[in-house]
XYZ file of C-alpha atoms in Angstrom:
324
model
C 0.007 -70.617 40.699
C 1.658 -69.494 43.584
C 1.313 -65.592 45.140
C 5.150 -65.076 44.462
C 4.963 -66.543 41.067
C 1.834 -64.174 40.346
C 3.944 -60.833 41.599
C 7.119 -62.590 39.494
C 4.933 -62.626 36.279
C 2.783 -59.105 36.826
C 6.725 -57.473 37.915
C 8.326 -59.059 34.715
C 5.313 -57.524 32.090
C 5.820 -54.051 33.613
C 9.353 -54.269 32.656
C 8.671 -55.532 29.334
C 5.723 -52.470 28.673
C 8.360 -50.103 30.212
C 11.130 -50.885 27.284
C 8.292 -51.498 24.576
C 6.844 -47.635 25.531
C 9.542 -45.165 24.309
C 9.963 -47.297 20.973
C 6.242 -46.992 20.204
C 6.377 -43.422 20.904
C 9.228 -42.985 18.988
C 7.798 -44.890 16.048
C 4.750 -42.726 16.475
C 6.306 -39.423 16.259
C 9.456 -39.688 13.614
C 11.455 -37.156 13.394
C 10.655 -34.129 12.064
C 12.734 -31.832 9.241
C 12.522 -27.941 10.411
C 11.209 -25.264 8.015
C 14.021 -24.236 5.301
C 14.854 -20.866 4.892
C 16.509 -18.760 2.057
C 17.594 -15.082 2.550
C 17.369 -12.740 -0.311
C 19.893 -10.332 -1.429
C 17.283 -7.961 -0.160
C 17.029 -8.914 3.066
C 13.525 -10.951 2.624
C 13.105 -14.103 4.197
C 11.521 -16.665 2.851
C 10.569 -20.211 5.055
C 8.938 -23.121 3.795
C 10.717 -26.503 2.383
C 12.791 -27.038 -0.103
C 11.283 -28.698 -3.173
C 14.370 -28.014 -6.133
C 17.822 -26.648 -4.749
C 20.043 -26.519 -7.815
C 23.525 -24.727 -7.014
C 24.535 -21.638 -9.202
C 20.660 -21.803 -10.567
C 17.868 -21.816 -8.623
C 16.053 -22.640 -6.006
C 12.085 -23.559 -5.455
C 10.506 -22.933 -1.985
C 6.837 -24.466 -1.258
C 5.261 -22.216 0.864
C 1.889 -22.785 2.011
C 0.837 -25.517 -1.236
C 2.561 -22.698 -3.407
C 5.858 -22.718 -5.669
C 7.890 -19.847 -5.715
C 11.370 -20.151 -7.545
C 14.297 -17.745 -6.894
C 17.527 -17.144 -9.187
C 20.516 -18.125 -7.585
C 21.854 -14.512 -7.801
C 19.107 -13.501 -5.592
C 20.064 -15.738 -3.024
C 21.914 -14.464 0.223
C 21.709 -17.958 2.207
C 20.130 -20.808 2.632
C 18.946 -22.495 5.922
C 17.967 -26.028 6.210
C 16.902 -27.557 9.806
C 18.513 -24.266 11.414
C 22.217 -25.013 9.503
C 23.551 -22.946 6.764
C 23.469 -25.277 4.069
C 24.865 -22.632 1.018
C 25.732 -19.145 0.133
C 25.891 -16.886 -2.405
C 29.404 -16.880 -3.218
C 31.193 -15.372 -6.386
C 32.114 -17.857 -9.379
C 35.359 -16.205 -9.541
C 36.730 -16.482 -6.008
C 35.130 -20.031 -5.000
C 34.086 -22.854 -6.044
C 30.571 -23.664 -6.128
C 28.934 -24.666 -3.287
C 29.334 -28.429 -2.224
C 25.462 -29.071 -0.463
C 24.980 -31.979 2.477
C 21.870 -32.057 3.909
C 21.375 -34.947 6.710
C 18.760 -37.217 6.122
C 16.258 -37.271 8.427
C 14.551 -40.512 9.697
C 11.600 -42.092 6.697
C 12.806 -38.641 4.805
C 15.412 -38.940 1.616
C 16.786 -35.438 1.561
C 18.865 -34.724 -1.725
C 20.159 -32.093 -3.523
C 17.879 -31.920 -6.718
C 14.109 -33.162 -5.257
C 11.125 -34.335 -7.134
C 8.049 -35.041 -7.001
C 7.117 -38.842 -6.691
C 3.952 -40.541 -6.518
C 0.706 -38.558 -5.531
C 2.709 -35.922 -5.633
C 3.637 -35.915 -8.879
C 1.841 -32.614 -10.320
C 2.878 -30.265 -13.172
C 5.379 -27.872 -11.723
C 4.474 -24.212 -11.562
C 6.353 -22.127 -14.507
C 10.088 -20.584 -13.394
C 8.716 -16.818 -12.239
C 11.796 -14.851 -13.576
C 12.556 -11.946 -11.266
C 14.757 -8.306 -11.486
C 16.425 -6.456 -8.492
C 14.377 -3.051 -9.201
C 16.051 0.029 -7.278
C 13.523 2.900 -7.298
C 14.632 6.535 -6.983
C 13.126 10.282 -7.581
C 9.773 11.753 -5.383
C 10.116 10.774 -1.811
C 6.368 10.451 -2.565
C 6.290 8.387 -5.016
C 4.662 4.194 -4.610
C 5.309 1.332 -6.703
C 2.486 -0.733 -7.052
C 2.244 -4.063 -8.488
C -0.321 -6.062 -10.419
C -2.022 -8.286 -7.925
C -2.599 -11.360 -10.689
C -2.518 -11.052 -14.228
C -6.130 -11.645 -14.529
C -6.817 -8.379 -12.837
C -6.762 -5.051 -12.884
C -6.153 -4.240 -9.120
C -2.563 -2.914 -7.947
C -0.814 -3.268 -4.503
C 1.577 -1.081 -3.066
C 5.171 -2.770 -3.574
C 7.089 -0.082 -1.901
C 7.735 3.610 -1.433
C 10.678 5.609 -3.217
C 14.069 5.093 -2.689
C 13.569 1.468 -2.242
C 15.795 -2.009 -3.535
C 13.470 -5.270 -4.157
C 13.385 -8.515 -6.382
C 9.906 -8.388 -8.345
C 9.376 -10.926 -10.946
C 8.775 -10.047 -14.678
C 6.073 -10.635 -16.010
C 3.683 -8.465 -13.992
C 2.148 -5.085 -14.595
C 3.787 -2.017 -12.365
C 2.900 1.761 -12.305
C 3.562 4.607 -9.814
C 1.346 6.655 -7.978
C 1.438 8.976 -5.308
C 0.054 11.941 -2.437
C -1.214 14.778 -5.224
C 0.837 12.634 -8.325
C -0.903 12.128 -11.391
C -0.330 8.145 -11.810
C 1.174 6.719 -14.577
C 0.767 4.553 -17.290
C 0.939 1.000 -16.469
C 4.128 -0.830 -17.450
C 6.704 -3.997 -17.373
C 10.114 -3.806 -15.977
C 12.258 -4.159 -18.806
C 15.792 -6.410 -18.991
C 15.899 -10.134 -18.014
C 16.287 -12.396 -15.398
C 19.343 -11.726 -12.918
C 19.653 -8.210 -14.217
C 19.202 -5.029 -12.129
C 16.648 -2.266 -13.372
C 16.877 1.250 -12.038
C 13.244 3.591 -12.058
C 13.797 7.137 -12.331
C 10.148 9.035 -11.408
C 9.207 12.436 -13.089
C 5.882 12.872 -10.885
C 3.443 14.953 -13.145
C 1.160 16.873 -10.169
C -2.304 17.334 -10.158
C -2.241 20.448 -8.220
C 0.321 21.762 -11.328
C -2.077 20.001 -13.789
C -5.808 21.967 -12.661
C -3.552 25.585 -12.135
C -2.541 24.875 -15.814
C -5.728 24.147 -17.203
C -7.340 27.515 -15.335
C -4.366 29.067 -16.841
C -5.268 27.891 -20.425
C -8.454 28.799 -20.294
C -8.179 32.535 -18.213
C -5.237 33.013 -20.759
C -7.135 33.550 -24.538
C -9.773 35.171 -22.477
C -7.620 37.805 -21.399
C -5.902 37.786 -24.519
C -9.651 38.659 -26.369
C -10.294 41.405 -23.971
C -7.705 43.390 -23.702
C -7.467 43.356 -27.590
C -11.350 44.502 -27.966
C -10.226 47.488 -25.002
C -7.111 48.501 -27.381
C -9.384 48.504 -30.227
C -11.926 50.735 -28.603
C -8.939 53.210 -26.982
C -7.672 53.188 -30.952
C -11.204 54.035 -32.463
C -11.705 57.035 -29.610
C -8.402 58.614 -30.504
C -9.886 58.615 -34.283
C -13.061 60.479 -33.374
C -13.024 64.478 -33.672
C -15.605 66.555 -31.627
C -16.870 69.718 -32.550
C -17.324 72.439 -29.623
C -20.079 75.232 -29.401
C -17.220 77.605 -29.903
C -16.498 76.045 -33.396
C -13.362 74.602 -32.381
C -12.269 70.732 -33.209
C -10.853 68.710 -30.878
C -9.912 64.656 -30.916
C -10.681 61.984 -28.498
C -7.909 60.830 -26.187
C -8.346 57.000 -26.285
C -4.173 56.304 -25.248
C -5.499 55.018 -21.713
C -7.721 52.763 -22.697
C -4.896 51.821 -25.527
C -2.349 51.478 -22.297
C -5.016 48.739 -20.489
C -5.064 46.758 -23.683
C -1.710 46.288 -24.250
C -1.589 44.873 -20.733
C -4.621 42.443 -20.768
C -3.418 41.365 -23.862
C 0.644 40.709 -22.814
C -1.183 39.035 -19.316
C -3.304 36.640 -21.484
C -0.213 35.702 -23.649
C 1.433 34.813 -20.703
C -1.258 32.892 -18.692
C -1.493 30.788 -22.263
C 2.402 30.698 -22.948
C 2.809 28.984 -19.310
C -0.670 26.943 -18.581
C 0.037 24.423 -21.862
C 3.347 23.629 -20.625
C 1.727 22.873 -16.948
C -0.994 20.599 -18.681
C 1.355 18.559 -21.112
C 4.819 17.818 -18.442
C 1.798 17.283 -15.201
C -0.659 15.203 -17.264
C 1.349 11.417 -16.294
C 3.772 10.644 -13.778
C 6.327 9.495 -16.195
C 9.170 6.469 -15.093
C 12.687 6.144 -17.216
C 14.223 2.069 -17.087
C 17.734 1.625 -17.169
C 18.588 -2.056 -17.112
C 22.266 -2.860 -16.180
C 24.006 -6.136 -14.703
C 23.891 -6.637 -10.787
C 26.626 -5.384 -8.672
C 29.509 -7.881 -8.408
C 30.479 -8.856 -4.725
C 33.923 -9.496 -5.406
C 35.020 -5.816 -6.567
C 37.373 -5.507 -3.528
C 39.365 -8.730 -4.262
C 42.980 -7.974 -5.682
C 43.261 -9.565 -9.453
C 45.471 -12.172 -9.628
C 48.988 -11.946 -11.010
C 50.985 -14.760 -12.377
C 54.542 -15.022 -12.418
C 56.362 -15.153 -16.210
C 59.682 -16.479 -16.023
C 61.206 -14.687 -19.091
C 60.694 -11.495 -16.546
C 62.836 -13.722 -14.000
C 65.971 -11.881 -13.087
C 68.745 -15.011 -12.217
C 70.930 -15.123 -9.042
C 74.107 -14.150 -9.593
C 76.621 -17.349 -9.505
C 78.128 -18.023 -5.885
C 81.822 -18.639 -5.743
C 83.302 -21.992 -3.577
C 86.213 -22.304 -1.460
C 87.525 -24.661 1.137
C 87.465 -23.056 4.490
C 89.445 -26.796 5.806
C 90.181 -29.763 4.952
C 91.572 -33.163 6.191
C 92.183 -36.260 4.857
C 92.848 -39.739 6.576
């Protein structure tokens, strides 16, 4: 072989390798589908990838290996490769939402996805969830159960807060000097809005109504062993060297008595009611449907003929007229 033909053959396989190279690479690295996002009525955002997307349902986000399922009345937006593929929109002023996701290269992207293959695992159970609005004690917490398994609680957020919290864990309320209270589950169901109202029970009212309680019949006891002696003095009669008689004057002790006795009364009469309204924080539920979005639109009207008022009849004239 000739030296041309050699730098003919080594020029021609450098072209060939130079078209062959972005077709492996792009065969090597397919394209990718971006995180998917939904927006809670809330505000919360939540990324991971869409696993079930089921218009005017639900929808089920994996995030990190883990299923979490939302109600569709929950749902602000939803976000798929950085396009708004849905929103929440009310039943009664549009249709539902029409959903078209691309697919994306070796990726079959529809509305309703299962699992296939491999994949193919038991789904995790539908986690129902409430819009909870908490109000009362600007130092009151909500704290949730962290699993049901357990007895530890996490703070959830502090009061007057709005968030989505599923259903079927345990909640109480504590707080800076609150007594906290029983531990409870949100009442109503799914898609439903429950509203906390917090009577904090104090422990600083709690302890002064226990020293109260006991100071109290204490008092009480005293001043009415005081009276008795005061009463028992004013009984006596003393005989003088003179041979006069003359009484004992027991009214000031009799005066001191009546007080420490009123004084215990009242220590008593107010320390039980301390003790019983600051021994729990106590929480009222009052379960009501979400807030409609479409309040401001104007109801329809519809015309009714039999309302109809006619036109009146139009008279006709010739203005001219001209025959051939």
């Amino acid at each position: 072989m000739s030296m041309s033909a050699a730098r003919r053959a080594v020029g021609l396989g450098l072209v060939v390798a130079s078209l062959a190279l972005p077709g492996l690479a792009s065969a090597a690295d397919p394209a990718k589908a971006g995180p998917d996002q939904l927006t809670l009525q809330d505000g919360t955002v939540v990324t991971g990838t869409f696993s079930e997307f089921i218009p005017n349902n639900r929808v089920t986000v994996l995030v990190n290996g883990e299923s979490k399922t939302y109600q569709w009345s929950f749902m602000r937006k939803a976000t798929h490769d950085g396009k708004v593929v849905a929103e929440n929109q009310p039943a009664a002023a549009l249709p539902p939402p029409v959903v078209v996701v691309q697919p994306q290269p070796q990726q079959q992207v529809v509305v309703v996805q299962g699992q296939t293959g491999a994949q193919a695992a038991p789904q995790a159970a539908l986690e129902e969830s409430v819009l909870v609005h908490m109000e009362g004690d600007s130092d009151a917490v909500l704290e949730m159960q962290d699993r049901k398994e357990t007895n530890a609680f996490s703070p959830v957020c502090n009061s007057p807060c709005n968030k989505v919290l599923p259903l079927d864990r345990m909640y109480r309320i504590t707080g800076d000097g609150m007594k906290d209270s029983r531990p409870f589950k949100l009442s109503g169901s799914a898609g439903q809005a429950v509203s906390l109202d917090v009577n904090p029970g104090r422990r600083g009212a709690f302890a002064g109504g226990i020293v109260m309680t006991v100071l109290g019949p204490l008092t009480l006891l005293t001043g009415s062993l005081v009276y008795l002696v005061g009463a028992a003095q004013s009984s006596l009669v003393y005989s003088s060297s003179s041979g006069f008689s003359t009484s004992g004057d027991g009214s000031g002790l009799k005066v001191t008595g009546g007080i420490l006795m009123i004084a215990g009364a009242a220590l008593t009469a107010v320390g039980i009611p301390l003790i019983v309204s600051n021994a729990r924080t106590k929480v009222t539920q009052d379960v009501s449907s979400p807030v409609r979005k479409d309040g401001f639109l104007r109801t329809p009207t519809f015309r009714n003929a039999a309302n109809d008022v006619p036109m009146p009849a139009t008279s006709e004239f010739t203005v001219f007229a001209r025959s051939f």
